Structures are given as C-alpha cells and as structure tokens.
Short mmCIF file of C-alpha atoms and ligand atoms in Angstrom, two decimals:
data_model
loop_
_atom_site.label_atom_id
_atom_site.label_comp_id
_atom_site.label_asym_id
_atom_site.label_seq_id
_atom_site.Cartn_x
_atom_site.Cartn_y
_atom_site.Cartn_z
CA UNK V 1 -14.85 30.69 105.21
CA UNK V 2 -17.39 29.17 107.18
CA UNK V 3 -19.77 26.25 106.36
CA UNK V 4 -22.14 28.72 107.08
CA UNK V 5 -20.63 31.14 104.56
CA UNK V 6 -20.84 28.55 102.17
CA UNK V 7 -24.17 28.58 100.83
CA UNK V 8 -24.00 32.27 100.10
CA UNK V 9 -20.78 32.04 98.04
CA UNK V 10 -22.81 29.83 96.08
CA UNK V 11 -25.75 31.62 95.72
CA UNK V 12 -23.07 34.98 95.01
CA UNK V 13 -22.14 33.11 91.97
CA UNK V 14 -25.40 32.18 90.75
CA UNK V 15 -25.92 35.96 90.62
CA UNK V 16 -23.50 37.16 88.99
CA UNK V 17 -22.62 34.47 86.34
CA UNK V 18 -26.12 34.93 86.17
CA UNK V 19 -26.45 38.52 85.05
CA UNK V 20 -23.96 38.32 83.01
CA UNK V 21 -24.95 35.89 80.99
CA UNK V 22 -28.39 37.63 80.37
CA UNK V 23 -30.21 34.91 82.02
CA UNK V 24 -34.06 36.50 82.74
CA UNK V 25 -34.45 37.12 86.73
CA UNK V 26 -36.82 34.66 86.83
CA UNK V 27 -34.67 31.92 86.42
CA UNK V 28 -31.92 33.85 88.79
CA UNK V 29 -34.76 34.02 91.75
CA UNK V 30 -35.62 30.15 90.82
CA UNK V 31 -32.54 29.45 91.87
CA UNK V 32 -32.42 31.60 95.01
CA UNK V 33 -34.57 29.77 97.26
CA UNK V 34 -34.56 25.72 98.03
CA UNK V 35 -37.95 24.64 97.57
CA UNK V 36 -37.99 22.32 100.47
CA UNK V 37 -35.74 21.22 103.65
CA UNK V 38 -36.15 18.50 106.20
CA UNK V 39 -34.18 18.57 109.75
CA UNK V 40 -34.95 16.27 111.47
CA UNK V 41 -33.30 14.48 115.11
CA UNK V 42 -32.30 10.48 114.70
CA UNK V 43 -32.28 8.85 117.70
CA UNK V 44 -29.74 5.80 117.15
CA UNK V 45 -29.66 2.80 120.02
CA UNK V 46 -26.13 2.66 120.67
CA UNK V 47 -24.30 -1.00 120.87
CA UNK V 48 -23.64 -0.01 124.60
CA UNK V 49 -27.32 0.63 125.19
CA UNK V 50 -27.24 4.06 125.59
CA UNK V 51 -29.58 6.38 123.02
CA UNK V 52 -27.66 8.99 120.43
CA UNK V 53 -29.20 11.98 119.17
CA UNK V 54 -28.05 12.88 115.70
CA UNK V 55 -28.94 15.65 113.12
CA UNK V 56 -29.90 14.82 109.45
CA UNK V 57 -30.83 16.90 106.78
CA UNK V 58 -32.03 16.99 103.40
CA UNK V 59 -32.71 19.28 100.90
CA UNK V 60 -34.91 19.01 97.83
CA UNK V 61 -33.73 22.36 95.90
CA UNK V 62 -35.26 22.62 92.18
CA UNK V 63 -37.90 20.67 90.56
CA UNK V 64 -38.24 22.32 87.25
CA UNK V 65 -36.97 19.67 85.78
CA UNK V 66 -37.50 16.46 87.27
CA UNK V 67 -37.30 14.80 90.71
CA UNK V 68 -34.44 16.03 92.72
CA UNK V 69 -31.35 14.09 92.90
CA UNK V 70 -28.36 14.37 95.06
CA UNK V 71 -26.32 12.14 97.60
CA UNK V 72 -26.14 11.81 101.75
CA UNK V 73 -23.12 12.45 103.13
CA UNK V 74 -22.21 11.48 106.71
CA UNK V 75 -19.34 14.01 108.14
CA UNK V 76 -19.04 15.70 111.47
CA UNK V 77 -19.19 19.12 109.95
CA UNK V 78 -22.34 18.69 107.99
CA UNK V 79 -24.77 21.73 108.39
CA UNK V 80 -27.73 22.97 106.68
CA UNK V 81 -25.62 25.47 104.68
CA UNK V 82 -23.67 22.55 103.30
CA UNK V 83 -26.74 20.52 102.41
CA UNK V 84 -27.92 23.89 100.63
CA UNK V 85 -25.03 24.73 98.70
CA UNK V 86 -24.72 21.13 97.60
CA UNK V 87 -27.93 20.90 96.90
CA UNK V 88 -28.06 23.87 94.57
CA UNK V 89 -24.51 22.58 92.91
CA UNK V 90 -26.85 19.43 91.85
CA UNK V 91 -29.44 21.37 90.46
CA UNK V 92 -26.32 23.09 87.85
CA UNK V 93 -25.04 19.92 87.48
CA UNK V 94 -27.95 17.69 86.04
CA UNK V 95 -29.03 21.01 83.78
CA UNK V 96 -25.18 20.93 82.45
CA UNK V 97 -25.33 17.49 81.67
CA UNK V 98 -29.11 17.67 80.43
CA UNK V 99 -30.68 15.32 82.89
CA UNK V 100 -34.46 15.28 83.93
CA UNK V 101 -33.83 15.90 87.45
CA UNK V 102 -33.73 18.84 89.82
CA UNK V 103 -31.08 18.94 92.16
CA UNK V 104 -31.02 17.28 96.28
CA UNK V 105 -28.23 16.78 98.89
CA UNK V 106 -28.65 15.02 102.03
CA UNK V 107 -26.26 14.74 105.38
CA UNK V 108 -26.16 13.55 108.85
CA UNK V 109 -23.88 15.71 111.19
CA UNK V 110 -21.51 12.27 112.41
CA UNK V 111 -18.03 10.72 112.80
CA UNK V 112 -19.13 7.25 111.22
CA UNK V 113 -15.61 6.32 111.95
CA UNK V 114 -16.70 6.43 115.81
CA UNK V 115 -19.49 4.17 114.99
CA UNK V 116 -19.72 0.04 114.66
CA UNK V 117 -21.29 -1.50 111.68
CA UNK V 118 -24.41 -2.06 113.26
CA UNK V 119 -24.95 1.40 114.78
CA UNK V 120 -24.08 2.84 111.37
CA UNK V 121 -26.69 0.55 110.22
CA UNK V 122 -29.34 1.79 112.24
CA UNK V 123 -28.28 5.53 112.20
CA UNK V 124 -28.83 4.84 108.28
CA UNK V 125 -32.65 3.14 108.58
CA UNK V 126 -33.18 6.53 111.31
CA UNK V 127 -32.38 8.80 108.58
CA UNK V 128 -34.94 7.27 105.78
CA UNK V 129 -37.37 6.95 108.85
CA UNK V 130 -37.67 10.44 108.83
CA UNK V 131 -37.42 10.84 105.21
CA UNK V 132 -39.93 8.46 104.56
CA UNK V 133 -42.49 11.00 103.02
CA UNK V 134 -39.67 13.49 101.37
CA UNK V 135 -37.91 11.00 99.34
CA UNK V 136 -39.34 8.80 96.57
CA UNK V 137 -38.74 7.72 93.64
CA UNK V 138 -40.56 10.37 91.46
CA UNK V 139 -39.87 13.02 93.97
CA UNK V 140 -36.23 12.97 95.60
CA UNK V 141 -33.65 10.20 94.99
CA UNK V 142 -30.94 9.73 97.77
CA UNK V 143 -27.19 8.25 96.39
CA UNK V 144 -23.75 8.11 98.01
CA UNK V 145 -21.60 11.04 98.99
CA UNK V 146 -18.40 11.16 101.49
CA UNK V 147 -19.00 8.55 103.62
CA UNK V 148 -21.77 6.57 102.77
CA UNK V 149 -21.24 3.88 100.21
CA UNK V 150 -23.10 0.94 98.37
CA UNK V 151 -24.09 -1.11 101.48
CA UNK V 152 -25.57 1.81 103.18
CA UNK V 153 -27.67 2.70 99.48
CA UNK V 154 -28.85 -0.86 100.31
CA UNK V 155 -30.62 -0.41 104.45
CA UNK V 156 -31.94 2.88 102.78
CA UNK V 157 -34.01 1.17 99.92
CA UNK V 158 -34.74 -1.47 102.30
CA UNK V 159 -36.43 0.46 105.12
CA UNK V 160 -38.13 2.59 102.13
CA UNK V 161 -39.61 -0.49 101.45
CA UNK V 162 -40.37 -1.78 104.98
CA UNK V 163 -42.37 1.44 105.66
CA UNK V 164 -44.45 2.04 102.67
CA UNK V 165 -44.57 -1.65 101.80
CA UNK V 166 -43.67 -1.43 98.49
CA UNK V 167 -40.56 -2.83 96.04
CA UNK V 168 -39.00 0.76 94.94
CA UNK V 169 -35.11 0.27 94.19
CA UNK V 170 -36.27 3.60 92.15
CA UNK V 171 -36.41 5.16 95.59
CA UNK V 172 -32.02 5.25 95.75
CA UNK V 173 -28.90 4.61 93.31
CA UNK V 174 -25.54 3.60 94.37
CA UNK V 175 -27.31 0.47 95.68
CA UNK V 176 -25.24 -3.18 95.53
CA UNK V 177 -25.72 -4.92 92.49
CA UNK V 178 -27.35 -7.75 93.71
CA UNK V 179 -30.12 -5.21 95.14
CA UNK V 180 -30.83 -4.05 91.64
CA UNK V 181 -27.61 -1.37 91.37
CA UNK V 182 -25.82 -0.62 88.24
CA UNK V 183 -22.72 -2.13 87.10
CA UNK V 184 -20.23 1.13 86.98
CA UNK V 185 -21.88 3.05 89.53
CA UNK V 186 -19.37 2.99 91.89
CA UNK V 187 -16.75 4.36 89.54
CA UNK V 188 -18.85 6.76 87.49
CA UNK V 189 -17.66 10.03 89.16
CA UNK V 190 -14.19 8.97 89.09
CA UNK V 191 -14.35 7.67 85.02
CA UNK V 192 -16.78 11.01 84.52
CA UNK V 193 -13.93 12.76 85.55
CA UNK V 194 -11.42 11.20 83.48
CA UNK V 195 -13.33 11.46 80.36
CA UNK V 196 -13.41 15.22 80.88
CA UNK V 197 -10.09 15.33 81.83
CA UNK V 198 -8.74 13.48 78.23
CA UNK V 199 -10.88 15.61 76.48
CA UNK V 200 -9.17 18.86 77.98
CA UNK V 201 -5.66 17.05 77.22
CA UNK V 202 -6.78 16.61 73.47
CA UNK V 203 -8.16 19.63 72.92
CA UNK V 204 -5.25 21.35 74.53
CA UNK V 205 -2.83 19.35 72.43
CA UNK V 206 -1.39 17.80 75.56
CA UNK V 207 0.78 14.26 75.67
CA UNK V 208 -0.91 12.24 78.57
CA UNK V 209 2.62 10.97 79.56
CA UNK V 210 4.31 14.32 80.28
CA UNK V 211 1.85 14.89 82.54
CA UNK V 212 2.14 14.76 86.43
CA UNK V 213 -0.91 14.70 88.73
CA UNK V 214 -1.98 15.45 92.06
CA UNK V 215 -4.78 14.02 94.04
CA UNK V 216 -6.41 15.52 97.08
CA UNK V 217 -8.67 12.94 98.94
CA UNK V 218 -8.22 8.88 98.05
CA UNK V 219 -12.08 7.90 98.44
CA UNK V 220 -14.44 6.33 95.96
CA UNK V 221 -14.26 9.58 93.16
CA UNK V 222 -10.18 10.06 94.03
CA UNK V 223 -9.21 6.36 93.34
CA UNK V 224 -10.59 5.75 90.18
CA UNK V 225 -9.72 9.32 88.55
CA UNK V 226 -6.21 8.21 89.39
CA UNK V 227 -6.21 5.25 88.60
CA UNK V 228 -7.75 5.65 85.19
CA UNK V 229 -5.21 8.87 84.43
CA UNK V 230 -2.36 6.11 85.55
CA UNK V 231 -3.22 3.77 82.86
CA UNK V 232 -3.24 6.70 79.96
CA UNK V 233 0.53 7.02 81.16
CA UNK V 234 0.07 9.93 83.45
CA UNK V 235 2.00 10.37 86.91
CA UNK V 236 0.03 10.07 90.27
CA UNK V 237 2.90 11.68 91.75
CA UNK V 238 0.77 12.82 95.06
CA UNK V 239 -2.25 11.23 97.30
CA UNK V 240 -3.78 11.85 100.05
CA UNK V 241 -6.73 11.39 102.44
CA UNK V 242 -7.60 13.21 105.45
CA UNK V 243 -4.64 12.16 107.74
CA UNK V 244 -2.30 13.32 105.06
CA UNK V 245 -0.27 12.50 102.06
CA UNK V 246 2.22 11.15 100.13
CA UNK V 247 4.27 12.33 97.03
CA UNK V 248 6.95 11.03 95.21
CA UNK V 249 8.30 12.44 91.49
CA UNK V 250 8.26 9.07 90.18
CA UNK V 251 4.59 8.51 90.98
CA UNK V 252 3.16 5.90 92.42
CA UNK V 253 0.88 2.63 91.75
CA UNK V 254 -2.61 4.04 92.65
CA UNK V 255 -3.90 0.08 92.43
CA UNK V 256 -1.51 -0.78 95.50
CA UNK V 257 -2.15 2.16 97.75
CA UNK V 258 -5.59 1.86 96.95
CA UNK V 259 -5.07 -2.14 97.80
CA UNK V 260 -3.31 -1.10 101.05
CA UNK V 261 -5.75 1.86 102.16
CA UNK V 262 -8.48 -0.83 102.27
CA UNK V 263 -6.74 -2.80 105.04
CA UNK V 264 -5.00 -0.38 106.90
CA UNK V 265 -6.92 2.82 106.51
CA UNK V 266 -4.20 4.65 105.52
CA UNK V 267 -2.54 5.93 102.82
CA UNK V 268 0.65 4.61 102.53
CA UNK V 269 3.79 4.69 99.88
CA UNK V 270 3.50 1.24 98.77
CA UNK V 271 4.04 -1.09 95.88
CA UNK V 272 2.81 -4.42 95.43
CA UNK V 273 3.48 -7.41 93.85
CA UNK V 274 0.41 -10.02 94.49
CA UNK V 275 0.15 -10.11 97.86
CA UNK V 276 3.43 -8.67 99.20
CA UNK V 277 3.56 -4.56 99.26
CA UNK V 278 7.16 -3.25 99.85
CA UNK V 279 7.25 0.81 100.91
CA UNK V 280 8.57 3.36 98.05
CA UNK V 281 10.89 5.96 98.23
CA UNK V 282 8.32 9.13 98.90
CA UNK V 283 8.07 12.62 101.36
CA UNK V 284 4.91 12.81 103.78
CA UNK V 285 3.28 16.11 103.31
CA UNK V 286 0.14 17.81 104.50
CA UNK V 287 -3.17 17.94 102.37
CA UNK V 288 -2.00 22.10 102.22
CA UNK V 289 1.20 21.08 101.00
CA UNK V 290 -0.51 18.38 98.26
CA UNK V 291 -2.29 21.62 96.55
CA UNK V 292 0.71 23.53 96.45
CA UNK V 293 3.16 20.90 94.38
CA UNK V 294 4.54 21.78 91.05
CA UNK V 295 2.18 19.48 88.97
CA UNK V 296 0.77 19.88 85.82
CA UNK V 297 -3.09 18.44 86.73
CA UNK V 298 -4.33 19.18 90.19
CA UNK V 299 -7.83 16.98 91.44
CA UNK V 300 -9.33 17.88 94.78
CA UNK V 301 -11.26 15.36 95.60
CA UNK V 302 -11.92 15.67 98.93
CA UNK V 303 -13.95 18.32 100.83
CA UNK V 304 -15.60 21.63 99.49
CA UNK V 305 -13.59 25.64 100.65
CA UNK V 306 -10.29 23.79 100.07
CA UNK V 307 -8.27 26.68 97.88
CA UNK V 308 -9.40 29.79 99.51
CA UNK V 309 -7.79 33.32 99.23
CA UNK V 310 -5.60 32.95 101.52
CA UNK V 311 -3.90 29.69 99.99
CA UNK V 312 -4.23 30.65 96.12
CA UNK V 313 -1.40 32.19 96.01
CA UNK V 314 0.49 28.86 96.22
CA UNK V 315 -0.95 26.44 93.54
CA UNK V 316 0.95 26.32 91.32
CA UNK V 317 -0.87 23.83 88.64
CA UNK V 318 -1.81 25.36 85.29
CA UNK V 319 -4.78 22.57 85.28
CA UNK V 320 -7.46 22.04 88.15
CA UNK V 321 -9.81 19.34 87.86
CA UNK V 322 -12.81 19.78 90.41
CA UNK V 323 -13.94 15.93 91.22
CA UNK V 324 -14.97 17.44 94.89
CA UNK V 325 -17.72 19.40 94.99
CA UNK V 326 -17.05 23.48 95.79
CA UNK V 327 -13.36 22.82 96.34
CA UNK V 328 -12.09 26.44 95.36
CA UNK V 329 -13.99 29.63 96.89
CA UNK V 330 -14.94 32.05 94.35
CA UNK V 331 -12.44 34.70 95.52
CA UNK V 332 -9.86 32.14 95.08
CA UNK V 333 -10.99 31.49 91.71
CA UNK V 334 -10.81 34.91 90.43
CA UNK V 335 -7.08 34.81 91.20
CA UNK V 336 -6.52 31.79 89.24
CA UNK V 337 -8.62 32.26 86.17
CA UNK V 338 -6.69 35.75 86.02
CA UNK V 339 -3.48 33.93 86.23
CA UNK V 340 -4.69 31.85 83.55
CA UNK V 341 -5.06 28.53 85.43
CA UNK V 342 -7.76 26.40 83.66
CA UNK V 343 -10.44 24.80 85.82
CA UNK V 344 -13.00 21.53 84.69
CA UNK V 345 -15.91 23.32 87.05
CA UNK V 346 -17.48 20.29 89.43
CA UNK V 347 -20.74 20.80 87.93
CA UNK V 348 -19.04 18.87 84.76
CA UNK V 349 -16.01 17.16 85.97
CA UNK V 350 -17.77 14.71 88.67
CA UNK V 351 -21.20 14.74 86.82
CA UNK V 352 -20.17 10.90 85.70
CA UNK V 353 -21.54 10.02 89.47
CA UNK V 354 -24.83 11.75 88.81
CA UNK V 355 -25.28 10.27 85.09
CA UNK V 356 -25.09 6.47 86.10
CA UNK V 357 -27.10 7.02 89.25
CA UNK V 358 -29.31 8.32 86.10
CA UNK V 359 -29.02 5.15 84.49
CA UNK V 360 -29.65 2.97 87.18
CA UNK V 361 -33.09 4.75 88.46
CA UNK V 362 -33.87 3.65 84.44
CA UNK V 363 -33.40 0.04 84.42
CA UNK V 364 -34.69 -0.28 88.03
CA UNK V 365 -37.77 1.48 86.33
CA UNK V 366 -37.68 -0.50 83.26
CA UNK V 367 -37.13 -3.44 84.83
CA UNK V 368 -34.05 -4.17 82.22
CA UNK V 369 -30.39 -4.32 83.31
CA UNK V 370 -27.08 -2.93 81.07
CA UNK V 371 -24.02 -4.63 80.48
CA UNK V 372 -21.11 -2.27 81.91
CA UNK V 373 -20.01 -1.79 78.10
CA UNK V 374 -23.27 -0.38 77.57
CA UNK V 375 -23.28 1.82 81.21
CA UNK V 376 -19.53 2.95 80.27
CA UNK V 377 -20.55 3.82 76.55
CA UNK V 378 -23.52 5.95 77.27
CA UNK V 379 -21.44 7.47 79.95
CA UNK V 380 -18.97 8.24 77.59
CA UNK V 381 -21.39 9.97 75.04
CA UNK V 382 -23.12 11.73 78.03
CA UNK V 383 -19.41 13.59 79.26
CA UNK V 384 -17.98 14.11 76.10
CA UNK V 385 -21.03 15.83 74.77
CA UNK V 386 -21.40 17.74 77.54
CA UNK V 387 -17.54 18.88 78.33
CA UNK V 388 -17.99 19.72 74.09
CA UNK V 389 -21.25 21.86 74.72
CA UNK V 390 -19.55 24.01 77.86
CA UNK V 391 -16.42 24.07 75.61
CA UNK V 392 -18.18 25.81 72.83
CA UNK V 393 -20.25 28.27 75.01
CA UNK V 394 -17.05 29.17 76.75
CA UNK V 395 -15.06 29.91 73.18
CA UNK V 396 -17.96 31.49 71.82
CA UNK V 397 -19.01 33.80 74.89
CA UNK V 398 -15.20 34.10 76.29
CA UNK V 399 -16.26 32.52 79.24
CA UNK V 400 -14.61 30.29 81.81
CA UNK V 401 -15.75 26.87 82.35
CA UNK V 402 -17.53 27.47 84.97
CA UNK V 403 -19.27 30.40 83.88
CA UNK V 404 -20.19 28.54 80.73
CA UNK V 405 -21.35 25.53 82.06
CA UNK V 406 -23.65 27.56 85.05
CA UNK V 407 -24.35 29.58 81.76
CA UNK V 408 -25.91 26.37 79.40
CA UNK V 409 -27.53 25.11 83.12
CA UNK V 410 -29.15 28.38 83.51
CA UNK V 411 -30.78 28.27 79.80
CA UNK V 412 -31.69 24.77 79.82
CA UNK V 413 -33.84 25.66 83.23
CA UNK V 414 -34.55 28.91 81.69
CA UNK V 415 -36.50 26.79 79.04
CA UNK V 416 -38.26 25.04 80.91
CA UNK V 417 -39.72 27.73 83.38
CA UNK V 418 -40.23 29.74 80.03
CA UNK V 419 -42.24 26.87 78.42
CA UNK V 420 -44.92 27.57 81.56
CA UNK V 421 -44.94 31.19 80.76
CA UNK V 422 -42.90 34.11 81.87
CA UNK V 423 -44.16 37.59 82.66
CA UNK V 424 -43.46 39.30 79.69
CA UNK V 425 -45.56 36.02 78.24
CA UNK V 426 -48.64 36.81 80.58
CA UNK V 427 -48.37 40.65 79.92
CA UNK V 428 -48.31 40.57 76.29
CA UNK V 429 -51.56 38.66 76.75
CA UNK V 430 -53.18 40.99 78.48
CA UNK V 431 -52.54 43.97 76.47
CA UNK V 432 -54.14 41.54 73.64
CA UNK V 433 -57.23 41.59 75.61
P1 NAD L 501 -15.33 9.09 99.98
O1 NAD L 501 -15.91 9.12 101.32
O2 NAD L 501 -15.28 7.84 99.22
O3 NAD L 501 -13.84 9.69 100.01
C1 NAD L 501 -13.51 10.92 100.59
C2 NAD L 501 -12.00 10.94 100.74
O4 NAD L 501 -11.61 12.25 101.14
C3 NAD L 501 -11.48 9.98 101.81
O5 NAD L 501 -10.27 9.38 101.36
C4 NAD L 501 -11.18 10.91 102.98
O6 NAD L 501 -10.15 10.40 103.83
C5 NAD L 501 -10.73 12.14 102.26
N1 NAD L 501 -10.86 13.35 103.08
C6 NAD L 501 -11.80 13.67 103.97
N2 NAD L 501 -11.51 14.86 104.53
C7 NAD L 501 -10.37 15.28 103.95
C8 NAD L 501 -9.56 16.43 104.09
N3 NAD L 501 -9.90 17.40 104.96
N4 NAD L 501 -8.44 16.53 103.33
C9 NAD L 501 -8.11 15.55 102.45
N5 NAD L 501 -8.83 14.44 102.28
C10 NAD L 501 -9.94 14.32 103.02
O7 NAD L 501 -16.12 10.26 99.17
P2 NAD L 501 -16.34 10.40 97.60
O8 NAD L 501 -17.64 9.81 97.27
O9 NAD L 501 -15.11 9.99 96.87
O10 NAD L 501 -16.52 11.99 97.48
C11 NAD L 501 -15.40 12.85 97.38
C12 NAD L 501 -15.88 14.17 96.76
O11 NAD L 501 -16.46 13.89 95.49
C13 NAD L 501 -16.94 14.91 97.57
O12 NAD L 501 -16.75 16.30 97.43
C14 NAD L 501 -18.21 14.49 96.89
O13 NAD L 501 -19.27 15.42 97.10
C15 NAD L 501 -17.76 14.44 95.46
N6 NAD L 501 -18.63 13.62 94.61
C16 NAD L 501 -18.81 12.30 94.85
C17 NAD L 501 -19.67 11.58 94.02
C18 NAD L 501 -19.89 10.11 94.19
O14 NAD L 501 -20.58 9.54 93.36
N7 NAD L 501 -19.31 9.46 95.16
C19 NAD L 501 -20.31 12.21 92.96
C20 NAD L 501 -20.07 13.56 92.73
C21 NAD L 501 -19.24 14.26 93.57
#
C-alpha cells in the first residue's frame, strides 16, 4: 500500500466500525474531512552555504473537543496522506482516552540523518516559522514523533516565542525539563504501553515470565516498552531498528543495547557490565523476519503499513501490541482477528505519549510542576481506566479492540457534537413551531 493509500484505509475504517456501531452520520462525516492543513516550503541555509528547499506539513483534524494535539515527525517518506491519517488516528486516540483535545500530526519530508546539528536546528525554527499562526497553545500543540526529540520540542517553543513575543511553553510538549517539560514525558508512550500490556496479561491469566517478546523499531516508544516488559520477567528475545535486527531465545538486556545504540547507532547483540559490553550469542535477521518469529507478544514500534496482506500470513504471535501508529493494514487485520490473534489497537496502546504531553501543557498552564510519582500515577489511572473501558465495550458488544475503542471514541465525540444539536434536534423543533 501506498502512503498515499494510507489515509483512505483509515478513513475505510472509520466507516465501517462506524456503521456498525450505530454511531449517527454526523459524527461519521465529522470525521471525514480534516478541518485544516498547512504545506508549506522551508528554505534551510545549509552549513555549506548552499539554500535547501524542504516540505512540511501539518494538519489540525478535529476540534470538537479541544485544541488539536499530535506530534512532527521528520522522515523522508512523509506526505500529506501520512500527516492525514495520523492526524485522524490522534483525534481516536485522545476521545479513547477522554482527553480535551482534538487530534493534529505534523511532518517534514527529510533524512535528518543527512543533516548536522545546526542545519537540523534551523530546518526546525523554518518549520514553526511557517506555523507560526496555525499552532498555539489553545489551538494546535506540536510534540515529538519519529525523529524529532526533546531538544528539537525546545527551538520550536523558542522561535514560538521569538515571533509572537510571548512566554508560551503551552505552545509544545516533549520539551527538556529545564524548558518547563514534564518529568516522564519521554517515556510515557513506552510505560503507556506497558501498562496496557500487564493489564491484557492479567486479565488473560497470563505469567509475565513465560512470555517471549518481539520488538520492531528500538526508538524512544520501543526502548522503554522493552525495557519495562524486561523487568516484569518477560523475554526481549528480538530488536530491531531500521538497518535490521537481532534475536536470540535467551533474550537480551534491552538497557545495554539501548546503552550501545546511543554510541554506535546501531543495534547490536551486546551485554554490559559498567562500561565494558561483550557481544551475545544471537542471529541477524531482517525487520520482515522480526514480525514473523514464534513469540508470544509482538510490538511494532516502528513505522505505520508494516503487516500487510501479503505478509499476514506469517506472524505467528497470538498477541500484537500496536506502540507504532497504523502498523497493520486493515486487510491484514481481518486475517488475524479471524485467526484469533488479539491486538492492543494504537489508539490505546501508545496513548501514554499523548496523556503526559496532556499533563505537561497543565502545569506549564498552571504554572505548578509534578513529581514523576505523581506524572507516573495519574498515568497509570489514565491507561488502566481506559484499556478497562475498551475492554468492557468489546465483551459487551463482541467487538475487537479496535472496534471498541474507535467505538467509545466515536460516542464520546458523538456527545459532544450532540450537545450543540443534531438534526433530528433542530427538526423536532420545528415541527413544535
Ligand atoms: P523514534 O524516532 O524514537 O524511533 C523510531 C525507531 O524506529 C528507530 O529506532 C528507527 O531506527 C526505527 N525504524 C525506522 N524505520 C524503520 C523500519 N522501516 N523498520 C524498523 N525500524 C524502523 O520514534 P518513536 O517516537 O519511538 O516513534 C515510534 C512509533 O511510535 C511511531 O509510529 C510513532 O508515531 C509512535 N508514537 C510515538 C509517540 C512518542 O511519544 N514518541 C507517541 C505515540 C506514538
């Protein structure tokens, strides 16, 4: 499937989970359309001199409601599609989790792996240039997403503030702490994810350290799913980023590959002891290969169209945990929910990201910083509630996860364009007249 292609699988699902959950066509056609979207060209001053022309994009999809929310990503195959479809997945997601926000996504079509710190820097500052008046912090509130991290949060808010000369660390989340970020920010999605993962295991009557686990994609969200899984006493018995991967049956030390990945780049078979990492017995195999291993928990966390028809047939986990956003098509997921595999939708299993961005826009409104006990137990009470709502909805209804959780998002938005009056609402008041 193509990136173009991607938006409309989206939108296909939206339909029809839509339908048949009974949700009024107003809602459905809410959903249909972004409300707004912003290309714009960045002109970036190269280190050699020379002037780069790049494309960014965002997308402010829903406000019904709240301000829109989503994260930039910087990849070479961003497109508008993309931006869409994420876009739209954010809107779900902060309904499922009963935020008030509507959903955003921003990119920039790059290789920021081609680019020095300092042209990142200003290729970053270009974006929010042209954002300026489409961002804000009660109207759309940029975070991180592949490729962009804390330090790039950080030159957003700053030229936010340089142009419309005001403080506003409300404007963007995923900041540094020392520029008024949130302590567990940067491993909310990841710790998100494993909440909703131990819930599954406990309500399926599961023993953490029987499990084995496979993780597509060691960034930010991969590395602390795995590593927090690891220390319940499950097996990380495969990793991998986009060069590849490793597995091993024995499963490895997520902490030292992790450790390792941060100097060299790459992820390598290591373990370490302090400061000296020895190699581990392991096979190299491709990121196809990764989603094909006999595990019992399977987390892409990587990039979106990963498990597509034609690979379905070879995953072979009975659990899928989607920290990535859009990782399995929804042809490919018809084939696995009819072989009975059960899937944590990403709308609820990397909401944690989402949630704490949440938090922080709070205390950078209020003024008031949380301790991280206080950030990780909200959290906590935020994913567990929600994974127990869609879990209800989907025993009740006989629904999948997915379906459920699009199912409670589509009701709570249903709500709220129902509280400003529907159309049987306006006719019934005109046959009173
Ligand atoms: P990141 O940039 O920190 O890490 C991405 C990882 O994926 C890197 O290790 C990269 O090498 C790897 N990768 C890239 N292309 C790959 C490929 N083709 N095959 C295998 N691995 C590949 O990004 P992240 O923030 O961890 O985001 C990962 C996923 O989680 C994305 O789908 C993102 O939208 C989603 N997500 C992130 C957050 C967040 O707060 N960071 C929140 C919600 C969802």
């Amino acid at each position: 499937m193509s990136r173009q292609d991607i938006f409309q699988d989206a939108l296909q699902r939206v339909r029809e989970i839509g339908a048949d959950a009974g949700v009024a066509p107003e809602v459905i056609a809410e959903l249909m359309h972004p409300k707004a979207m912003l290309t714009a060209t960045l002109p970036v001053r190269m280190d050699d001199g020379s002037t780069r022309y790049f494309v960014g994009y965002r997308c402010r999809y829903n406000t019904v409601l709240g301000p829109t929310k989503g994260g930039v990503r910087y990849h070479p195959q961003v497109t508008q599609a993309e931006v869409q479809a994420l876009a739209l997945w954010m809107t779900i997601k902060c309904a499922v989790v009963g935020l008030p926000y509507g959903g955003a996504k921003g990119g920039v079509n790059v290789q920021p792996k081609e680019l020095s710190p300092l042209e990142l820097e200003r290729l970053s500052r270009a974006y929010v240039r042209a954002m300026a008046d489409f961002i804000g912090p009660n109207i759309d509130i940029p975070a991180p997403d592949v490729y962009t991290n804390a330090r790039i949060m950080g030159w957003m808010m700053d030229e936010y503030e340089a142009i419309h000369r005001v403080r506003a660390p409300g404007v963007i989340t995923g900041k540094p702490i020392a520029l008024g970020g949130s302590l567990g920010r940067e491993e909310a999605t990841g710790r998100g994810a494993y909440l909703v993962t131990m819930e599954l295991i406990r309500r399926q009557g599961l023993d953490p350290k029987q499990l084995r686990v496979a993780v597509q994609g060691l960034g930010n969200a991969g590395y602390h799913v795995a590593r927090l899984l690891q220390l319940e006493g499950m097996r990380i018995v495969a990793l991998s980023d986009s060069r590849g991967g490793i597995h091993a049956e024995q499963g490895f030390d997520v902490d030292s590959i992790w450790k390792e990945k941060q100097s060299s780049r790459r992820v390598r078979a290591v373990y370490c002891a302090q400061s000296v990492c020895e190699l581990v017995e392991h096979q190299q195999i491709s990121n196809q290969e990764l989603l094909g291993l006999d595990v019992d928990i399977l987390i892409p966390a990587a990039l979106e169209g990963v498990i597509t028809p034609d690979n379905v047939d070879q995953v072979r986990a009975p659990y899928i945990i989607e920290v990535a956003n859009g990782p399995i098509l929804s042809d490919a997921e018809s084939v696995l929910l009819e072989r009975g595999t059960v899937i944590v939708p990403d709308v609820l299993a990397n909401a944690g990201g989402v949630t704490v961005s949440y938090f922080e826009w709070v205390q950078n409104r209020s003024g008031y910083a949380w301790t991280l006990d206080e950030v990780r137990e909200r959290l906590a009470e935020v994913m567990t509630r929600a994974f127990g709502e869609v879990w209800q909805v989907a025993a009740d209804e006989e629904r999948s996860l997915r379906s459920a959780a699009y199912a409670r998002a589509f009701r709570r938005i249903g709500d709220a364009v129902g509280a400003h009056g529907t159309r049987e609402y306006f006719q019934e008041g005109r046959q009173q007249d």
